[in-house]
Every structure is written in structure tokens, then in C-alpha cells.
Short mmCIF file of C-alpha atoms and ligand atoms in Angstrom, two decimals:
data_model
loop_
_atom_site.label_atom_id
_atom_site.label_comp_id
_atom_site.label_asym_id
_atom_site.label_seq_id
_atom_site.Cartn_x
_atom_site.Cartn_y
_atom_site.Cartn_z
CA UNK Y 1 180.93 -5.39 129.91
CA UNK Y 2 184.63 -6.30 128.68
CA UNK Y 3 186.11 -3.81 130.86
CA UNK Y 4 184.79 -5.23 133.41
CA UNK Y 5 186.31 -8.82 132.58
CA UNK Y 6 189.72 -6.68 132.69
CA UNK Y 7 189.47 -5.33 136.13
CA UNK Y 8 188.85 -8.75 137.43
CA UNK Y 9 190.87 -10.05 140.12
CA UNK Y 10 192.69 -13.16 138.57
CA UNK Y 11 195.48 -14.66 141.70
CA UNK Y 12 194.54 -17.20 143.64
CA UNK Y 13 192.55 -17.05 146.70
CA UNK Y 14 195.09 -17.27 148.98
CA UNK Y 15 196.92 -14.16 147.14
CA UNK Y 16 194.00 -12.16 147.51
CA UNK Y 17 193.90 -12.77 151.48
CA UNK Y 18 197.59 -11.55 151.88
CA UNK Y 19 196.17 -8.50 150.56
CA UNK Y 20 193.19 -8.38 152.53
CA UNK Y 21 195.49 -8.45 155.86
CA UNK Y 22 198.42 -6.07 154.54
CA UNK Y 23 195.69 -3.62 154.25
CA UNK Y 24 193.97 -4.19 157.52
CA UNK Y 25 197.04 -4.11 159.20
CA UNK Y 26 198.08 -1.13 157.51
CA UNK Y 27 194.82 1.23 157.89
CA UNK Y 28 194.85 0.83 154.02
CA UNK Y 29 190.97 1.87 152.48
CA UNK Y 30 189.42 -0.69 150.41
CA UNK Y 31 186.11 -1.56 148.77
CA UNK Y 32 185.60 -4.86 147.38
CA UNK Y 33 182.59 -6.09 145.45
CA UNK Y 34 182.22 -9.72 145.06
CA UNK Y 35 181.18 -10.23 141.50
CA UNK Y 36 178.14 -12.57 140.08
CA UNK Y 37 176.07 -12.98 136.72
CA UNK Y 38 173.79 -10.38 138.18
CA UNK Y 39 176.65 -8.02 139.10
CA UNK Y 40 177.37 -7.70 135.39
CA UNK Y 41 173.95 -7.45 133.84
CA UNK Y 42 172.81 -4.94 136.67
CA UNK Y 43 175.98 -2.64 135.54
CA UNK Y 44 174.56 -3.00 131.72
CA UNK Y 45 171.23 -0.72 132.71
CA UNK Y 46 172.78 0.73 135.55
CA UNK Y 47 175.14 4.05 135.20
CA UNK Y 48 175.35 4.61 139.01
CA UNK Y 49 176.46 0.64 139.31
CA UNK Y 50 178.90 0.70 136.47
CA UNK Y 51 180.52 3.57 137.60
CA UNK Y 52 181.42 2.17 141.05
CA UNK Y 53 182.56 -1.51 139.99
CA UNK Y 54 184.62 0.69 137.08
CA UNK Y 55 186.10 3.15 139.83
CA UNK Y 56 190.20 2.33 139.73
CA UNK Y 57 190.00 2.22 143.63
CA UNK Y 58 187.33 -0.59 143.50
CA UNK Y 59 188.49 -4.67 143.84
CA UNK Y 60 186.53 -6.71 141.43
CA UNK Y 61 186.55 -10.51 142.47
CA UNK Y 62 184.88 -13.37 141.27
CA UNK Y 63 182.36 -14.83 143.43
CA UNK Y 64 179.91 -16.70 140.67
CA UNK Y 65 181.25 -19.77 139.33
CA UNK Y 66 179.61 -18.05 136.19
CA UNK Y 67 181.59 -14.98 136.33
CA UNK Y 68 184.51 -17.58 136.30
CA UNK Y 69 183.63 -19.50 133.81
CA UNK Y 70 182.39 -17.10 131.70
CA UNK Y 71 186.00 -15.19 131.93
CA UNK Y 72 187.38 -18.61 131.12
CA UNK Y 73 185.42 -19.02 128.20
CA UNK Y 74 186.72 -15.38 126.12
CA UNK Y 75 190.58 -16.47 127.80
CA UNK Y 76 190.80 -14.44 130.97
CA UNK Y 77 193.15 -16.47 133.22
CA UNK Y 78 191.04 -16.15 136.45
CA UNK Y 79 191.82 -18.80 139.23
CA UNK Y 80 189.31 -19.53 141.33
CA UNK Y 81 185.92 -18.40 143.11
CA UNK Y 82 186.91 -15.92 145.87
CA UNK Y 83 183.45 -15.50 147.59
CA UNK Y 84 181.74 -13.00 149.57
CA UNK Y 85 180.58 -15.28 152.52
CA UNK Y 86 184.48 -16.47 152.40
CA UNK Y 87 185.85 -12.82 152.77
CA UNK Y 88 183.54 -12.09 155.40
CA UNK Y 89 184.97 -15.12 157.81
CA UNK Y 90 188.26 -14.75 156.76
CA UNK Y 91 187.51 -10.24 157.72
CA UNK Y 92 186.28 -11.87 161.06
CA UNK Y 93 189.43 -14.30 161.49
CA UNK Y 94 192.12 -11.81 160.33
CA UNK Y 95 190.35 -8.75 162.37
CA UNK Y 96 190.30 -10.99 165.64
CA UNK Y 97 193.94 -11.56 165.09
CA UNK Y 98 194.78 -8.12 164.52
CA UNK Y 99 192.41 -6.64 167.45
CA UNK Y 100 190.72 -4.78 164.51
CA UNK Y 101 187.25 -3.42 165.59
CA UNK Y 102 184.18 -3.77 163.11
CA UNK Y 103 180.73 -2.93 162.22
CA UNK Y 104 177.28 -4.91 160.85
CA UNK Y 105 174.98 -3.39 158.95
CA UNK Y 106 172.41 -5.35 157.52
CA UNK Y 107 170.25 -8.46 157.65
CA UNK Y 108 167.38 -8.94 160.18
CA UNK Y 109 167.54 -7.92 163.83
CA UNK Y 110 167.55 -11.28 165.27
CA UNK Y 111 170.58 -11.67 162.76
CA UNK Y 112 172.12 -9.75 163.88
CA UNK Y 113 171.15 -10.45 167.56
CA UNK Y 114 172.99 -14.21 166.96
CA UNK Y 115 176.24 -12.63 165.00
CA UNK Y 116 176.92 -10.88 168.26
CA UNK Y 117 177.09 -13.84 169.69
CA UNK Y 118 179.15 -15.39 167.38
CA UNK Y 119 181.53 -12.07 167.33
CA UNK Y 120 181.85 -12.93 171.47
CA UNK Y 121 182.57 -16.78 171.20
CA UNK Y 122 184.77 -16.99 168.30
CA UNK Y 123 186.21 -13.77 167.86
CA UNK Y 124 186.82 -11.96 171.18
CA UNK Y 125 189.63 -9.86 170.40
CA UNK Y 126 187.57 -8.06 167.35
CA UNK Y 127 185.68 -5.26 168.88
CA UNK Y 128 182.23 -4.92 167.65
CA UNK Y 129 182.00 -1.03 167.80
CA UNK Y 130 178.20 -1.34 166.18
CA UNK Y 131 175.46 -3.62 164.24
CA UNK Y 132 172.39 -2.08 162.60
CA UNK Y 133 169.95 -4.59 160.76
CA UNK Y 134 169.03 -3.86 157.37
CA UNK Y 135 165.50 -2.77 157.50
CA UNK Y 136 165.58 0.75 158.41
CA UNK Y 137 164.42 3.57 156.07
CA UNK Y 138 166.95 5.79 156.47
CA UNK Y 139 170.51 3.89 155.74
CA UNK Y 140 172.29 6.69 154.76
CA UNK Y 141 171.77 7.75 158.43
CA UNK Y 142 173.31 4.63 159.75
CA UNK Y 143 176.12 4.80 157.41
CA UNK Y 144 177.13 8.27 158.97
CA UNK Y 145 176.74 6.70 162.18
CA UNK Y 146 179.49 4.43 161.45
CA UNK Y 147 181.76 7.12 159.63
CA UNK Y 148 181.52 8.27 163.65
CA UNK Y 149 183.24 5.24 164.77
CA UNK Y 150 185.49 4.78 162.37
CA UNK Y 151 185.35 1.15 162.51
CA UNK Y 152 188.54 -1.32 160.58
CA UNK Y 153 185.89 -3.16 158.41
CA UNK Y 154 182.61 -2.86 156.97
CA UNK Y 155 180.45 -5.77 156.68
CA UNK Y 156 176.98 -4.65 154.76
CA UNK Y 157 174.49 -7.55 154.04
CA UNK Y 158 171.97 -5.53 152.42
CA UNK Y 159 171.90 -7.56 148.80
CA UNK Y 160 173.47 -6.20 145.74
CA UNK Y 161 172.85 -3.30 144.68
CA UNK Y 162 172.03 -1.61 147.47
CA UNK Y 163 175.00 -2.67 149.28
CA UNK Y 164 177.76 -1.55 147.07
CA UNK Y 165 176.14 1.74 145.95
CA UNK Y 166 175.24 3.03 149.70
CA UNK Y 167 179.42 1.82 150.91
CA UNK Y 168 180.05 3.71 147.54
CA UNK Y 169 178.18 6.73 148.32
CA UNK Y 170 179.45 7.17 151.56
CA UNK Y 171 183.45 6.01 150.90
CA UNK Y 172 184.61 9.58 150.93
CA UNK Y 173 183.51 10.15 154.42
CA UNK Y 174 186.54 7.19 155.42
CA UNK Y 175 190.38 7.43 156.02
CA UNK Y 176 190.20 3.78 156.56
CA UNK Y 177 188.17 0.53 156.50
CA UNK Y 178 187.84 -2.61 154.84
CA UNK Y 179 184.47 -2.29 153.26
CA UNK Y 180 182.79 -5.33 151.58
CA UNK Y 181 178.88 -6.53 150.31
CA UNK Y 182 178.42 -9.54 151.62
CA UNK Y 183 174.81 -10.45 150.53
CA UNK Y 184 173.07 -13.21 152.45
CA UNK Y 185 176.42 -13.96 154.54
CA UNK Y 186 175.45 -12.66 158.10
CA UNK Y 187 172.19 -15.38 157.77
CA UNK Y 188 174.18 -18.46 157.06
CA UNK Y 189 177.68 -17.54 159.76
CA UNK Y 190 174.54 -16.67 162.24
CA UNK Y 191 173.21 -20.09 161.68
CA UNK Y 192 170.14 -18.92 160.76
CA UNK Y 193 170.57 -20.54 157.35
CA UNK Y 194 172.86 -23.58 155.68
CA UNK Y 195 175.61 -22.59 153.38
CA UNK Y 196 175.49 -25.47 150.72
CA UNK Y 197 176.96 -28.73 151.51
CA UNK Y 198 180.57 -29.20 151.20
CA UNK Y 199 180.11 -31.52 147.66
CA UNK Y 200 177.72 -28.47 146.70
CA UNK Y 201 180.39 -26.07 146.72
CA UNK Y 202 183.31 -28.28 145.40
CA UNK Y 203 181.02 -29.02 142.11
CA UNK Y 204 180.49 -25.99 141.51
CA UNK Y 205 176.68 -26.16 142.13
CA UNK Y 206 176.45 -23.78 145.53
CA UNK Y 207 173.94 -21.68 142.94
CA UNK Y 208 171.97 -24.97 142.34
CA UNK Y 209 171.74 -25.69 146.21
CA UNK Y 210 170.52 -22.22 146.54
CA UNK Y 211 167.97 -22.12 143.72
CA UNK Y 212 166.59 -25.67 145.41
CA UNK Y 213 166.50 -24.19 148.97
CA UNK Y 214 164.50 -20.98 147.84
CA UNK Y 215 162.92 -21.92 144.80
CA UNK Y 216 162.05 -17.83 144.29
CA UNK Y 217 165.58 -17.33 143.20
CA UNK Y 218 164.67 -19.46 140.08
CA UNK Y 219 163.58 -16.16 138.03
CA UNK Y 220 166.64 -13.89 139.24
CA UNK Y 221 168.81 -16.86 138.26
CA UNK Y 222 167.32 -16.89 135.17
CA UNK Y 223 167.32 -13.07 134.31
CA UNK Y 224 171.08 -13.05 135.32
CA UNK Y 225 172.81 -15.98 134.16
CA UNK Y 226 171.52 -16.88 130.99
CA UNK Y 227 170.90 -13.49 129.80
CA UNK Y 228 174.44 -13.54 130.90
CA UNK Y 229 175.88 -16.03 128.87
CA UNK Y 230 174.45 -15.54 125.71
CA UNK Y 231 175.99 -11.83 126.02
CA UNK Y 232 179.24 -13.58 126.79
CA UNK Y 233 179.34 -15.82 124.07
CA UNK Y 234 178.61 -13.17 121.72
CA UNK Y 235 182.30 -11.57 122.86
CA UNK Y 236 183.65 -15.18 121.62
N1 LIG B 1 168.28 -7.33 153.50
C1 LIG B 1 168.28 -6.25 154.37
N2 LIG B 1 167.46 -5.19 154.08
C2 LIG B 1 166.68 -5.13 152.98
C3 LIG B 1 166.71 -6.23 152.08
C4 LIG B 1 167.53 -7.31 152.37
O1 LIG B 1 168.98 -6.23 155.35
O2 LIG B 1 165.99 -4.14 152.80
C5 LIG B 1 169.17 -8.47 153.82
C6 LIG B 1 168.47 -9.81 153.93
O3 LIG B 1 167.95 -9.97 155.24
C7 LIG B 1 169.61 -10.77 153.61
C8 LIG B 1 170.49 -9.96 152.65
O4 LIG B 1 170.06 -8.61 152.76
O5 LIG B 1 170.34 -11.05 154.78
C9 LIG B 1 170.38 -10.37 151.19
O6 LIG B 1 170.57 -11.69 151.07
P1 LIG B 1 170.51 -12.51 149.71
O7 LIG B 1 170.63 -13.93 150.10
O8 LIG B 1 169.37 -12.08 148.86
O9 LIG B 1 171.84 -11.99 149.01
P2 LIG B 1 172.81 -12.75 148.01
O10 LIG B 1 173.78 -13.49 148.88
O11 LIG B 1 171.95 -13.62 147.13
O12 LIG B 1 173.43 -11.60 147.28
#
């Protein structure tokens, strides 16, 4: 799991969106996976996952405040949270600026039904040049329909892993493209659910918030993270 630690992206936030819009602007490829507890310990039994988040071409960033601490704790200098949900409004910001065109895929149809409406109000000049929900059978289908339109970023909300192996799987078939997992993010920019409150986040406690809202995410918290950290510690 070290190697992982390594590959982890450890600038600021700010840093990391310079990036993001030199390569938008530039055509540039690029997958991103937004790292967690769970990210980690699903690579651990998982060749097909460890390969991808290992890949050189891949961008590893720290979403978790775990991951971040935990990098902390065995001296990795990494900054700061960079979260999926915060990539994915800065994608829609950036591509509206840029007249970039993008796809959804992922999330339930009436979602998806209220981020089109979103795309329209807030972002006009981004181009929405499709939107699937998540809940076909068939997603490799849908990801060769958007290889057809050749869209400037990816947003796929279909929870890790799925996510990040099917944008994996189908990478090759792409000159170009921002591609990024962005778990639960289309339900909360939708409005369909509340992203923590603001003291939430700044505390450090979005995964408490989240763990009190849907008390189900309890056991997946607890498989992750503390299995997590006692692996971590033992690198100490
Ligand atoms: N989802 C989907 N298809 C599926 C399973 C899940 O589109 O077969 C969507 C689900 O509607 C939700 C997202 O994937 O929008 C996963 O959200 P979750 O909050 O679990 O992800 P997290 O942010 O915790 O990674």
C-alpha cells in the first residue's frame, strides 16, 4: 500500500486546479481517482483496482481526511483534502469558461433529470453532449456511446469501484477527456441531497455528517477506515 502513499498528489488545492485547466484547455487526457480509506483497502484484495490507481498515467489525490492524515502520520507532506465533489464543480466552472462540452454518466434518472437543469442555469456555455443514469446493465455500452462524442470531461457517479475500473477499461478508446469518479457528487450539486454543513467540512468531520445522515454507511466506514489505520500504523 506504500506505493500508493508515493503516487499521492501532495500541492495544494489550488495547484492541482491549474492543472486541471492547462489540461482542459489543452485537449490533454487525464484520469483522476479521488482517494479514500476504502480506495486503499479495496486495492489490497483487488489486482484489477491496484493496477489502475498504480498506472503512471493515473492522478492519485486525497479526498479522505483519513488518507490525509494517515500520509501525515508515516511523514508524507500532503496538503490538503482535494475532493471529488470539489473537482466535479470546479470541471463544471472551468468547462463553462472554456466552452468545453461534457458528459454524465451515473446516478438516478431524476438525477440526472435536475443536473441538466443545473448544467442550463449555471453553466450555459458547457455543452452537455450526453447524460446516462447509472442503472443500466450494460455500461460498457454507454461508455462506447460516449467514446462517439468525444466529450472534454467525464463525470461518472457510479461509486468506487465501479467507476474507476469501467473509465479505466475504456481509456484507450480516448484522445482526450478529463475523466474523474465522482461518487455521490451528481446527488448533492442536483440538490437532491445536502453536502455537510460548512463547520462539518472545516473540522474535518464531512465523514461523520455522512455516517449520521445514512446510518448504513456505519459498517463500510468501519471495514475501511479502521482496518485502515491499524495497517497504517503498522508502516510507523
Ligand atoms: N449508483 C449508480 N448505479 C449503481 C449504483 C450506484 O448510478 O448501480 C450511483 C448512486 O445513485 C450514487 C452514486 O452511484 O449517486 C454512489 O454514491 P455514494 O454516495 O455511495 O458514493 P461515495 O460518494 O460514497 O463514493
Amino acid at each position: 500500500m506504500k506505493e500508493l502513499f508515493d503516487k499521492l498528489y501532495n500541492k495544494e488545492e489550488s495547484s492541482f486546479y491549474n492543472i486541471l485547466s492547462k489540461n482542459l484547455k489543452n485537449n490533454k487526457k487525464m484520469f483522476i481517482v479521488t482517494a479514500n480509506p476504502e480506495t486503499f483497502m479495496i486495492s489490497e484484495k483487488d489486482e484489477e483496482m491496484k493496477k489502475l490507481l498504480l498506472d503512471k498515467n493515473t492522478i492519485l489525490v486525497p479526498d479522505g481526511i483519513g488518507i490525509v492524515k494517515a500520509a501525515r502520520m508515516i511523514n508524507y507532506d500532503v496538503k490538503e483534502r482535494i475532493t471529488g465533489i470539489d473537482i466535479a464543480n470546479k470541471l463544471l466552472e472551468l468547462g463553462n469558461i472554456q466552452k468545453k462540452s461534457i458528459y454524465l454518466f451515473g446516478s438516478k434518472q431524476e438525477v440526472i433529470d435536475s443536473m441538466k437543469e443545473v448544467l442550463k442555469e449555471k453553466y450555459p456555455n458547457l455543452e452537455l453532449v450526453g447524460a446516462s443514469n447509472g442503472y443500466e446493465k450494460d455500461k460498457d455500452k454507454i461508455f462506447e456511446k460516449i467514446a462517439k462524442v468525444k466529450p472534454d470531461i467525464v463525470l461518472v457517479a457510479l461509486g468506487i469501484p465501479l467507476q474507476e475500473k469501467l473509465i479505466y477499461k475504456h481509456l484507450n478508446k480516448f484522445d482526450k477527456g478529463i475523466f474523474v469518479g465522482v461518487g455521490g457528487s451528481f446527488d448533492v450539486i442536483s440538490g437532491h441531497k445536502k453536502r455537510a454543513p460548512k463547520i462539518f467540512i472545516k473540522l474535518n468531520l464531512e465523514w461523520l455528517y455522512r455516517i449520521l445522515k445514512e446510518p448504513k454507511r456505519l459498517k463500510r466506514f468501519y471495514d475501511s477506515n479502521v482496518k485502515f489505520l491499524f495497517k497504517v500504523k503498522k508502516y510507523k
